[in-house]
Coordinates of C-alpha atoms in Angstrom, one line a residue:
M1 CA 0.0 0.0 0.0
L2 CA 1.3 3.5 -0.8
V3 CA 0.5 6.7 1.1
V4 CA 1.2 9.9 -0.7
D5 CA 1.1 13.1 1.3
D6 CA 3.5 16.0 1.6
D7 CA 2.4 16.7 5.2
P8 CA 4.7 14.5 7.3
T9 CA 2.3 14.6 10.3
V10 CA -0.6 13.4 8.2
A11 CA 1.4 10.9 6.5
E12 CA 2.8 9.5 9.8
V13 CA -0.7 9.3 11.4
V14 CA -2.3 7.6 8.3
T15 CA 0.7 5.2 7.9
G16 CA 0.5 4.3 11.6
Y17 CA -3.2 3.4 11.6
L18 CA -2.8 1.4 8.4
L19 CA 0.2 -0.5 9.9
R20 CA -1.8 -1.3 13.0
A21 CA -4.6 -2.6 10.8
G22 CA -2.1 -5.1 9.4
Y23 CA -1.1 -3.5 6.1
R24 CA 2.4 -3.1 4.7
V25 CA 2.8 0.6 3.9
D26 CA 5.3 2.6 1.7
R27 CA 5.3 6.5 1.7
A28 CA 5.9 9.2 -0.8
A29 CA 6.0 12.9 -0.2
D30 CA 5.3 14.2 -3.7
G31 CA 3.8 13.2 -7.0
H32 CA 7.0 12.2 -8.8
E33 CA 8.1 10.1 -6.0
A34 CA 4.7 8.5 -5.8
L35 CA 4.8 7.5 -9.5
A36 CA 8.3 6.1 -9.1
R37 CA 7.4 4.0 -6.2
A38 CA 4.2 2.7 -7.7
A39 CA 6.1 1.7 -10.9
T40 CA 8.6 -0.3 -8.8
T41 CA 6.5 -1.7 -5.9
R42 CA 3.1 -2.1 -7.6
P43 CA 1.0 -1.3 -4.5
D44 CA -2.4 -2.9 -3.8
L45 CA -3.9 0.5 -3.1
V46 CA -2.9 4.2 -3.1
V47 CA -4.0 6.7 -0.5
L48 CA -3.4 9.9 -2.4
D49 CA -3.5 13.5 -1.3
L50 CA -4.9 16.0 -3.8
M51 CA -2.7 18.9 -2.9
L52 CA 0.9 17.9 -3.6
P53 CA 3.9 20.0 -4.6
G54 CA 5.0 19.8 -8.2
L55 CA 2.7 17.2 -9.5
D56 CA -0.8 17.4 -7.9
G57 CA -2.9 14.4 -6.9
L58 CA -5.1 14.8 -9.9
E59 CA -2.3 14.4 -12.3
V60 CA -0.8 11.6 -10.3
C61 CA -4.1 9.8 -10.5
R62 CA -4.4 10.4 -14.2
R63 CA -1.0 8.9 -14.9
L64 CA -1.6 5.9 -12.6
R65 CA -4.8 5.2 -14.5
A66 CA -3.0 5.5 -17.8
G67 CA -0.3 2.9 -16.9
E68 CA -0.5 -0.8 -17.4
G69 CA -3.1 -2.3 -15.1
G70 CA -3.9 1.2 -13.8
D71 CA -7.6 0.8 -14.3
R72 CA -7.6 -1.9 -11.6
L73 CA -5.4 -0.1 -9.1
P74 CA -7.6 1.2 -6.2
V75 CA -7.1 4.9 -5.4
V76 CA -8.5 6.6 -2.2
M77 CA -8.1 10.4 -2.4
L78 CA -7.6 12.7 0.5
T79 CA -9.3 16.1 -0.1
A80 CA -9.6 19.3 1.9
K81 CA -13.0 20.5 2.8
G82 CA -14.2 23.0 0.2
E83 CA -12.4 21.4 -2.8
E84 CA -15.7 19.9 -4.1
S85 CA -14.8 20.5 -7.8
D86 CA -11.4 18.8 -7.5
R87 CA -13.0 15.9 -5.6
I88 CA -15.5 15.4 -8.4
L89 CA -12.8 15.6 -10.9
G90 CA -10.8 13.1 -9.0
L91 CA -13.8 10.6 -9.1
E92 CA -14.2 11.3 -12.8
L93 CA -10.5 10.4 -13.3
G94 CA -11.2 7.0 -11.6
A95 CA -10.6 7.5 -7.8
D96 CA -12.5 4.7 -6.0
D97 CA -13.2 6.7 -2.9
Y98 CA -12.3 9.9 -1.1
V99 CA -12.0 11.1 2.5
T100 CA -12.3 14.7 3.4
K101 CA -9.8 16.5 5.7
P102 CA -10.0 16.8 8.6
F103 CA -10.7 13.1 8.7
S104 CA -10.8 10.4 11.3
P105 CA -8.0 7.9 10.6
R106 CA -10.3 5.2 11.7
E107 CA -12.8 6.2 9.0
L108 CA -9.9 6.2 6.4
V109 CA -8.9 2.6 7.4
L110 CA -12.6 1.5 7.1
R111 CA -12.8 3.1 3.6
V112 CA -9.5 1.4 2.6
Q113 CA -10.8 -2.0 3.9
S114 CA -13.9 -1.5 1.9
V115 CA -12.1 -0.8 -1.3
L116 CA -9.7 -3.7 -0.8
R117 CA -12.5 -6.1 -0.2
R118 CA -13.9 -5.2 -3.6
S119 CA -10.6 -5.4 -5.4
A120 CA -9.7 -8.8 -3.7
A121 CA -12.2 -10.5 -6.0
A122 CA -10.1 -9.5 -9.0
G123 CA -7.3 -11.8 -7.9
P124 CA -7.0 -15.5 -8.0
V125 CA -9.1 -17.2 -5.4
T126 CA -8.8 -20.9 -4.5
G127 CA -11.2 -23.1 -2.7
R128 CA -14.3 -21.2 -3.8
P129 CA -17.2 -23.7 -4.1
A130 CA -19.1 -22.0 -6.9
Q131 CA -18.5 -19.1 -9.3
P132 CA -21.2 -16.6 -10.0
A133 CA -22.6 -16.9 -13.4
P134 CA -21.7 -14.4 -16.1
L135 CA -24.2 -11.5 -16.6
T136 CA -25.4 -10.5 -20.0
A137 CA -27.6 -7.7 -21.5
G138 CA -27.5 -6.9 -25.2
D139 CA -23.9 -6.7 -26.3
L140 CA -22.7 -6.4 -22.6
T141 CA -21.2 -9.4 -20.9
L142 CA -19.9 -9.2 -17.3
D143 CA -17.9 -12.0 -15.5
P144 CA -18.1 -11.4 -11.8
A145 CA -15.6 -14.1 -10.9
A146 CA -12.9 -12.7 -13.2
R147 CA -14.0 -9.1 -12.7
R148 CA -14.0 -8.5 -16.4
A149 CA -16.6 -6.8 -18.5
F150 CA -17.0 -6.7 -22.3
R151 CA -19.1 -4.7 -24.9
A152 CA -19.4 -6.4 -28.2
G153 CA -16.5 -8.5 -27.5
R154 CA -14.2 -5.6 -26.5
E155 CA -13.1 -5.5 -22.9
L156 CA -14.1 -2.4 -20.9
A157 CA -11.6 -0.7 -18.7
L158 CA -13.7 -0.3 -15.6
T159 CA -12.6 0.9 -12.1
L160 CA -13.7 -1.2 -9.1
R161 CA -16.6 1.2 -8.4
E162 CA -17.8 1.2 -12.0
F163 CA -17.6 -2.6 -12.2
D164 CA -19.6 -3.0 -9.1
L165 CA -22.2 -0.6 -10.3
L166 CA -22.6 -2.2 -13.6
A167 CA -22.9 -5.7 -12.0
F168 CA -25.7 -4.4 -9.7
L169 CA -27.6 -2.8 -12.5
L170 CA -27.3 -6.0 -14.6
R171 CA -28.7 -8.0 -11.8
H172 CA -31.6 -5.7 -11.3
P173 CA -32.9 -4.8 -14.9
G174 CA -35.9 -2.6 -15.1
A175 CA -35.8 -1.5 -11.4
A176 CA -35.3 2.2 -10.4
F177 CA -32.8 3.0 -7.7
G178 CA -32.1 6.2 -5.8
R179 CA -28.5 7.5 -5.4
E180 CA -28.6 6.8 -1.6
E181 CA -29.9 3.3 -2.2
L182 CA -27.2 2.7 -4.8
M183 CA -24.5 4.0 -2.4
Q184 CA -25.6 1.6 0.3
R185 CA -26.4 -1.5 -1.8
V186 CA -23.6 -1.4 -4.4
W187 CA -20.7 -0.1 -2.2
G188 CA -21.9 -0.7 1.3
W189 CA -21.7 3.0 2.3
E190 CA -24.0 4.2 5.1
F191 CA -22.8 7.8 4.6
G192 CA -21.1 9.9 1.9
D193 CA -21.5 12.5 -0.8
L194 CA -24.3 11.5 -3.2
S195 CA -22.5 13.2 -6.0
T196 CA -20.1 10.2 -6.0
V197 CA -23.0 8.1 -7.4
T198 CA -23.7 10.7 -10.1
V199 CA -20.0 10.8 -11.1
H200 CA -19.8 7.0 -11.4
V201 CA -23.0 6.8 -13.4
R202 CA -21.7 9.4 -15.8
R203 CA -18.4 7.6 -16.2
L204 CA -20.1 4.2 -16.7
R205 CA -22.4 5.7 -19.4
E206 CA -19.3 6.9 -21.3
K207 CA -18.2 3.3 -21.5
V208 CA -21.4 1.4 -22.2
E209 CA -23.6 3.8 -24.1
D210 CA -23.6 4.6 -27.9
D211 CA -24.4 8.2 -27.0
P212 CA -23.7 9.1 -23.4
A213 CA -25.4 12.4 -23.7
A214 CA -28.6 10.5 -24.7
P215 CA -28.3 7.3 -22.6
A216 CA -30.5 4.3 -23.6
L217 CA -29.1 1.7 -21.1
I218 CA -28.8 3.7 -17.8
T219 CA -31.6 6.1 -17.8
T220 CA -32.4 8.8 -15.4
V221 CA -35.7 8.5 -13.5
W222 CA -36.5 12.1 -12.4
G223 CA -37.3 12.3 -8.7
V224 CA -36.0 8.7 -8.1
G225 CA -32.6 8.1 -9.6
Y226 CA -31.4 5.6 -12.2
R227 CA -32.8 2.5 -14.0
F228 CA -31.0 0.0 -16.3
D229 CA -33.0 -1.0 -19.5
P230 CA -31.4 -4.2 -20.8
A231 CA -33.1 -3.7 -24.2
G232 CA -31.4 -0.4 -24.5
K233 CA -34.7 1.3 -25.5
G234 CA -35.4 3.3 -22.4
P235 CA -35.9 7.0 -23.0
A236 CA -33.3 9.4 -21.6
L237 CA -35.7 11.1 -19.3

């Protein structure tokens, strides 16, 4: 695991809590060092501060995502209170979660544990008695066991959150869900910024819709939230 923060006090506190939780932790104090360490150690997860000297967290996240296997590297961002636009941009770049400063280190550990539980399914698992069946809808195919998704035979580069959202929608075709319900049932969050759901829906539409501006698969149900239409004929309400 890699913790990236230029504030030595914050980095020390975060590292200490993660070590006590049983994780092996490496640290970096700026964006360039973070990219170098990520390239050599290939961390299981990156805790990434947005405000870094030289190369900021957004650019670091963008470069991590662009690298080999970067779409499957979990990223938890640390953001300052009032940086909503940057936080949303971070989610749009593929961050899996964020924690707002000042934060409880225990909350951060819980968020990290939640993200890692999701990502663990992407690795090889032995002794599993039964594998979940693939999910299909139109030209979409999703393999929950392998954590891979395809559209018309082409593999989709989905983040952990996007994959979980698509899997949930495929399992519940035609049903409308509110953002709060999606946040709880898809990712297990009892609290959080509902705009997170909006961002992930937008990103997922960009990858599965013919025209993301006029979505036919993941439609908006005004006053409720979103609905998945497996026939791809739903109106973009």
